Amino acid sequence: MASGLTDDELQKLYTWIDEIPLSRPKRNISRDFADCVLVAEVIGHYFPKIVQLHNYSAANSSPQKLYNWNTMNTKVLKKLGWQVTKDEIEGIIMARPGFIERFLHQLQFKMAKYRANGGPVRSAVANNPPPPVQQQQQPQQPQQSYNQGAIPPPPPVSATGYDRGALQKEVDEEILLDKEQTIQELKETVEILELKIAKLEQLVRLKDSKITKLQQQVGGVQSN
């Protein structure tokens, strides 16, 4: 699979993340973690002294996401004795399947190693370090869970109150959000290209003006 993790490893990873209080509803783990804000919250849950949450602002644009990840790389992950590559960051920012799972799996073990080496841990979790997840409880709110594989099949529609129309609407909203984000990024790219074109046109006009002046000077010399 894209993450390189087994189904069992993924299930344990999602269970671990589900048990950490996060500031956003759980929808799609690749998109939810793309701007690095929730990564900062995960680390801050265990090691609040090494991460400053105010350094990470919610972002839709790729440049702001990249800024957040570069900050995370240099100010936090470095303290854990680890930094992610540009290719890995790009994959996470673009919400490519499997990238964030692979990152979080590595992060889980780096944090456990950091704690074992004497890293400062929040007192509330001092006896509950970020493990390779073994015996953890199921999330209390399965409707906001990444670990869909561990959730029993849904009961009949009459018991849940959900129908296909509602589910389809939710899917359509997710698709619309993706498209809007793509459109915004394309608009930003177009604006940058338009600025470059305008500068090039200005340079061409300046060169044409210089050529015209030189031709006039040459013509004046020849006439004399």
Short mmCIF file of C-alpha atoms in Angstrom, two decimals:
data_model
loop_
_atom_site.label_atom_id
_atom_site.label_comp_id
_atom_site.label_asym_id
_atom_site.label_seq_id
_atom_site.Cartn_x
_atom_site.Cartn_y
_atom_site.Cartn_z
CA MET A 1 0.00 0.00 0.00
CA ALA A 2 1.06 3.64 -0.50
CA SER A 3 2.13 4.18 3.11
CA GLY A 4 4.25 1.05 3.24
CA LEU A 5 2.40 0.03 6.43
CA THR A 6 0.39 -3.12 6.98
CA ASP A 7 -3.35 -2.98 7.65
CA ASP A 8 -2.69 -3.80 11.30
CA GLU A 9 -0.12 -0.99 11.61
CA LEU A 10 -2.52 1.47 9.99
CA GLN A 11 -5.34 0.43 12.30
CA LYS A 12 -3.16 0.96 15.38
CA LEU A 13 -1.93 4.29 14.00
CA TYR A 14 -5.47 5.59 13.42
CA THR A 15 -6.53 4.42 16.89
CA TRP A 16 -3.61 6.30 18.43
CA ILE A 17 -4.47 9.53 16.58
CA ASP A 18 -8.17 9.15 17.41
CA GLU A 19 -7.37 9.22 21.13
CA ILE A 20 -5.50 12.54 20.95
CA PRO A 21 -7.72 15.64 21.35
CA LEU A 22 -7.43 17.70 18.18
CA SER A 23 -8.88 21.09 17.26
CA ARG A 24 -10.54 19.89 14.04
CA PRO A 25 -13.22 17.30 13.26
CA LYS A 26 -11.72 14.13 11.80
CA ARG A 27 -12.62 13.90 8.11
CA ASN A 28 -9.74 12.89 5.88
CA ILE A 29 -6.40 12.33 7.55
CA SER A 30 -4.33 13.32 4.50
CA ARG A 31 -6.08 16.69 4.13
CA ASP A 32 -6.54 17.28 7.87
CA PHE A 33 -2.78 17.06 8.54
CA ALA A 34 -1.57 18.70 5.30
CA ASP A 35 -0.89 22.15 6.80
CA CYS A 36 1.05 20.74 9.80
CA VAL A 37 -1.25 22.31 12.42
CA LEU A 38 -2.50 18.97 13.73
CA VAL A 39 1.03 17.57 13.68
CA ALA A 40 2.01 20.38 16.05
CA GLU A 41 -0.99 19.52 18.26
CA VAL A 42 -0.04 15.83 18.36
CA ILE A 43 3.52 16.62 19.44
CA GLY A 44 2.31 19.33 21.82
CA HIS A 45 -0.03 16.83 23.47
CA TYR A 46 3.02 14.87 24.66
CA PHE A 47 5.80 17.47 24.67
CA PRO A 48 4.30 20.98 25.04
CA LYS A 49 7.69 22.45 25.94
CA ILE A 50 9.22 21.78 22.52
CA VAL A 51 6.42 23.05 20.28
CA GLN A 52 4.73 26.46 20.17
CA LEU A 53 1.31 26.03 18.60
CA HIS A 54 1.00 29.72 17.70
CA ASN A 55 3.75 29.22 15.11
CA TYR A 56 1.37 27.12 12.99
CA SER A 57 -1.62 28.76 11.35
CA ALA A 58 -4.32 26.99 9.36
CA ALA A 59 -3.55 27.17 5.66
CA ASN A 60 -5.11 26.39 2.29
CA SER A 61 -2.29 27.66 0.08
CA SER A 62 0.77 25.54 -0.57
CA PRO A 63 3.27 28.32 0.35
CA GLN A 64 1.78 28.71 3.85
CA LYS A 65 1.66 24.94 4.33
CA LEU A 66 5.31 24.74 3.28
CA TYR A 67 6.19 27.51 5.75
CA ASN A 68 4.51 25.57 8.56
CA TRP A 69 6.35 22.39 7.66
CA ASN A 70 9.72 24.12 7.39
CA THR A 71 9.11 25.60 10.84
CA MET A 72 8.22 22.17 12.18
CA ASN A 73 11.30 20.64 10.56
CA THR A 74 13.80 23.14 11.95
CA LYS A 75 12.28 23.98 15.35
CA VAL A 76 10.68 20.75 16.53
CA LEU A 77 11.58 17.63 14.58
CA LYS A 78 15.25 18.54 14.83
CA LYS A 79 14.92 18.27 18.63
CA LEU A 80 13.60 14.76 18.13
CA GLY A 81 16.74 13.93 16.17
CA TRP A 82 14.86 13.71 12.91
CA GLN A 83 13.91 15.81 9.89
CA VAL A 84 11.73 14.98 6.90
CA THR A 85 12.83 15.47 3.30
CA LYS A 86 11.46 17.99 0.82
CA ASP A 87 9.85 15.18 -1.17
CA GLU A 88 8.06 13.90 1.94
CA ILE A 89 6.86 17.39 2.82
CA GLU A 90 5.60 17.94 -0.72
CA GLY A 91 3.70 14.65 -0.62
CA ILE A 92 2.05 15.56 2.68
CA ILE A 93 1.17 19.08 1.52
CA MET A 94 -0.42 17.69 -1.64
CA ALA A 95 -2.35 15.15 0.50
CA ARG A 96 -0.96 12.25 -1.48
CA PRO A 97 -2.22 8.88 -0.20
CA GLY A 98 -0.02 7.21 2.39
CA PHE A 99 2.42 10.08 3.00
CA ILE A 100 0.96 11.35 6.27
CA GLU A 101 0.48 7.82 7.62
CA ARG A 102 4.14 7.02 6.99
CA PHE A 103 5.17 10.30 8.64
CA LEU A 104 2.98 9.76 11.72
CA HIS A 105 4.22 6.19 12.08
CA GLN A 106 7.81 7.47 12.16
CA LEU A 107 6.84 10.35 14.46
CA GLN A 108 5.29 7.93 16.94
CA PHE A 109 8.56 6.07 17.40
CA LYS A 110 10.72 9.21 17.38
CA MET A 111 8.63 10.64 20.24
CA ALA A 112 8.87 7.40 22.20
CA LYS A 113 12.65 7.42 21.74
CA TYR A 114 12.83 11.10 22.74
CA ARG A 115 10.94 10.37 25.96
CA ALA A 116 13.13 7.35 26.70
CA ASN A 117 16.17 9.62 26.39
CA GLY A 118 14.78 12.00 29.01
CA GLY A 119 12.76 14.46 26.93
CA PRO A 120 10.37 16.68 28.97
CA VAL A 121 6.90 15.12 28.96
CA ARG A 122 3.60 16.70 29.95
CA SER A 123 2.72 15.34 33.42
CA ALA A 124 -0.72 14.14 32.35
CA VAL A 125 0.83 11.72 29.87
CA ALA A 126 4.08 10.96 31.68
CA ASN A 127 2.96 7.40 32.27
CA ASN A 128 1.35 7.05 28.87
CA PRO A 129 3.99 7.75 26.22
CA PRO A 130 3.35 7.60 22.48
CA PRO A 131 3.77 3.85 22.01
CA PRO A 132 3.67 1.58 19.10
CA VAL A 133 -0.07 1.30 19.74
CA GLN A 134 -0.88 -2.04 21.38
CA GLN A 135 -3.74 -1.99 23.88
CA GLN A 136 -5.67 1.19 23.30
CA GLN A 137 -9.36 1.85 23.65
CA GLN A 138 -11.61 2.48 20.70
CA PRO A 139 -12.42 6.16 20.07
CA GLN A 140 -15.50 7.36 21.88
CA GLN A 141 -16.90 9.10 18.80
CA PRO A 142 -16.61 6.71 15.85
CA GLN A 143 -18.31 9.19 13.56
CA GLN A 144 -15.15 11.31 13.94
CA SER A 145 -12.57 8.58 13.60
CA TYR A 146 -9.78 7.78 11.17
CA ASN A 147 -9.85 4.13 12.20
CA GLN A 148 -12.79 3.07 10.08
CA GLY A 149 -11.45 -0.46 9.90
CA ALA A 150 -11.95 -0.93 13.65
CA ILE A 151 -15.56 0.32 13.65
CA PRO A 152 -18.35 -2.28 13.37
CA PRO A 153 -20.62 -2.11 10.30
CA PRO A 154 -23.29 0.58 10.66
CA PRO A 155 -26.75 -0.47 11.84
CA PRO A 156 -29.80 -0.15 9.57
CA VAL A 157 -30.76 3.27 8.28
CA SER A 158 -33.78 3.43 10.56
CA ALA A 159 -31.48 3.21 13.60
CA THR A 160 -28.86 5.70 12.51
CA GLY A 161 -30.96 8.34 10.82
CA TYR A 162 -28.51 8.50 7.91
CA ASP A 163 -29.49 7.74 4.35
CA ARG A 164 -27.69 7.48 1.06
CA GLY A 165 -28.65 11.00 0.14
CA ALA A 166 -26.98 12.42 3.25
CA LEU A 167 -23.85 10.36 2.68
CA GLN A 168 -23.70 11.42 -0.96
CA LYS A 169 -24.06 15.05 0.09
CA GLU A 170 -21.11 14.68 2.45
CA VAL A 171 -19.02 13.12 -0.33
CA ASP A 172 -20.02 15.91 -2.73
CA GLU A 173 -18.99 18.55 -0.18
CA GLU A 174 -15.57 16.92 0.20
CA ILE A 175 -15.13 16.88 -3.58
CA LEU A 176 -16.21 20.53 -3.79
CA LEU A 177 -13.70 21.55 -1.10
CA ASP A 178 -10.94 19.77 -3.00
CA LYS A 179 -11.90 21.52 -6.23
CA GLU A 180 -12.08 24.93 -4.55
CA GLN A 181 -8.63 24.42 -3.05
CA THR A 182 -7.25 23.39 -6.45
CA ILE A 183 -8.85 26.42 -8.11
CA GLN A 184 -7.37 28.75 -5.49
CA GLU A 185 -3.90 27.31 -6.00
CA LEU A 186 -4.25 27.63 -9.78
CA LYS A 187 -5.37 31.26 -9.40
CA GLU A 188 -2.28 32.00 -7.34
CA THR A 189 -0.11 30.37 -10.01
CA VAL A 190 -1.80 32.41 -12.76
CA GLU A 191 -1.24 35.65 -10.82
CA ILE A 192 2.45 34.86 -10.44
CA LEU A 193 2.76 34.07 -14.15
CA GLU A 194 0.93 37.26 -15.11
CA LEU A 195 3.37 39.30 -13.02
CA LYS A 196 6.30 37.60 -14.72
CA ILE A 197 4.80 38.25 -18.16
CA ALA A 198 4.26 41.92 -17.32
CA LYS A 199 7.90 42.26 -16.24
CA LEU A 200 9.11 40.54 -19.40
CA GLU A 201 6.97 42.83 -21.55
CA GLN A 202 8.44 45.82 -19.75
CA LEU A 203 11.97 44.55 -20.44
CA VAL A 204 11.12 44.05 -24.10
CA ARG A 205 9.83 47.62 -24.36
CA LEU A 206 13.00 48.96 -22.73
CA LYS A 207 15.18 46.98 -25.11
CA ASP A 208 13.14 48.17 -28.11
CA SER A 209 13.55 51.74 -26.91
CA LYS A 210 17.32 51.33 -26.58
CA ILE A 211 17.54 49.75 -30.03
CA THR A 212 15.58 52.64 -31.53
CA LYS A 213 17.89 55.20 -29.90
CA LEU A 214 20.98 53.36 -31.11
CA GLN A 215 19.60 53.22 -34.64
CA GLN A 216 18.93 56.95 -34.52
CA GLN A 217 22.47 57.61 -33.30
CA VAL A 218 23.94 55.41 -36.04
CA GLY A 219 21.81 57.17 -38.63
CA GLY A 220 22.99 60.56 -37.38
CA VAL A 221 26.64 59.53 -37.60
CA GLN A 222 26.24 58.18 -41.12
CA SER A 223 24.49 61.34 -42.32
CA ASN A 224 27.41 63.41 -41.07
#
